[in-house]
């Protein structure tokens, strides 16, 4: 009799715990499933934004540069990004390279980069508003001129010839311009609220702020920022040695 009572007590204690465990397990499974669905939806949203952005960029090129008859266009800005990351993006860069028509053609023609400068609210619940995007197409010469102007304001080096040589044969890194495995042109160390400005052209001013290239667009009055990774990526696209 005593043994039966003990067995009944054990069953009473275990059954609710097992039920709770099953309930908690089911809830956890639902939560994980919802999380996976959310991640999948986020990835799909970013991929959709990427496709729309590349389509709109291609349409802009076709409308404004009819001389480009065979070219590749793609952006790397959306890779590994979430929707909320892209909503704060100031500049989207599209890499363009021409090629000769053939079977399995090689991208061996002229390189250009199309910069899309975004304005506040360019991404919303309704999607992308390309009316809030300004376009600027540059080639390697224009990019080099921009980097020279940027490096002159960001460092002690003021010689155009020296900067062009180092930039053409080196890479832009977090702390300056690096060539031949060593730091050639170090950039000034600034606090986050400090800015150095140069009046680059009739269209823009360039601003050096730690780890970013600021571009002030005169026609819109917007200050946009190009992160260091985007600067490095663009520079390598133009000047990497194959």
Short mmCIF file of N, CA and C in Angstrom, two decimals, residues 3 9 25-26 29 32 51 55 57 60 85 90 113 116 127 140 166 182 221 224:
data_model
loop_
_atom_site.label_atom_id
_atom_site.label_comp_id
_atom_site.label_asym_id
_atom_site.label_seq_id
_atom_site.Cartn_x
_atom_site.Cartn_y
_atom_site.Cartn_z
N UNK A 3 3.87 1.47 -0.97
CA UNK A 3 4.58 1.54 -2.26
C UNK A 3 3.70 2.16 -3.33
N UNK A 9 2.32 9.48 -5.96
CA UNK A 9 2.92 10.81 -5.72
C UNK A 9 3.91 11.16 -6.82
N UNK A 25 8.18 23.40 -24.95
CA UNK A 25 8.86 22.99 -26.18
C UNK A 25 8.11 23.43 -27.40
N UNK A 26 6.78 23.28 -27.36
CA UNK A 26 5.96 23.71 -28.49
C UNK A 26 6.05 25.22 -28.69
N UNK A 29 9.34 26.07 -30.16
CA UNK A 29 9.36 25.72 -31.58
C UNK A 29 8.64 26.77 -32.41
N UNK A 32 10.88 29.85 -32.55
CA UNK A 32 11.97 29.65 -33.52
C UNK A 32 11.45 29.73 -34.94
N UNK A 51 17.21 44.15 -56.16
CA UNK A 51 16.79 43.99 -57.56
C UNK A 51 16.17 45.28 -58.09
N UNK A 55 17.70 47.60 -61.03
CA UNK A 55 16.86 47.89 -62.20
C UNK A 55 16.75 49.39 -62.43
N UNK A 57 18.81 51.72 -61.39
CA UNK A 57 20.13 52.23 -61.78
C UNK A 57 20.38 51.95 -63.27
N UNK A 60 18.44 54.34 -65.30
CA UNK A 60 19.06 55.66 -65.29
C UNK A 60 20.21 55.72 -66.28
N UNK A 85 19.29 48.46 -41.84
CA UNK A 85 20.63 48.96 -42.16
C UNK A 85 20.58 49.83 -43.42
N UNK A 90 23.44 56.25 -46.78
CA UNK A 90 23.46 57.55 -47.45
C UNK A 90 23.87 57.45 -48.91
N UNK A 113 31.68 53.96 -61.70
CA UNK A 113 30.86 53.73 -60.51
C UNK A 113 29.73 54.75 -60.51
N UNK A 116 24.58 56.60 -55.94
CA UNK A 116 23.19 57.00 -55.68
C UNK A 116 23.14 57.62 -54.29
N UNK A 127 8.14 50.91 -49.48
CA UNK A 127 9.23 50.49 -50.36
C UNK A 127 10.22 51.61 -50.61
N UNK A 140 37.48 56.32 -63.13
CA UNK A 140 38.64 56.22 -62.26
C UNK A 140 39.37 57.56 -62.09
N UNK A 166 50.67 57.52 -54.65
CA UNK A 166 50.38 56.60 -53.55
C UNK A 166 48.99 55.99 -53.71
N UNK A 182 53.03 49.23 -45.98
CA UNK A 182 53.21 50.11 -44.83
C UNK A 182 52.37 51.36 -45.00
N UNK A 221 21.39 70.32 -50.67
CA UNK A 221 21.69 70.72 -49.31
C UNK A 221 21.84 69.55 -48.36
N UNK A 224 25.72 63.59 -47.06
CA UNK A 224 25.66 62.13 -47.05
C UNK A 224 27.03 61.59 -46.67
#
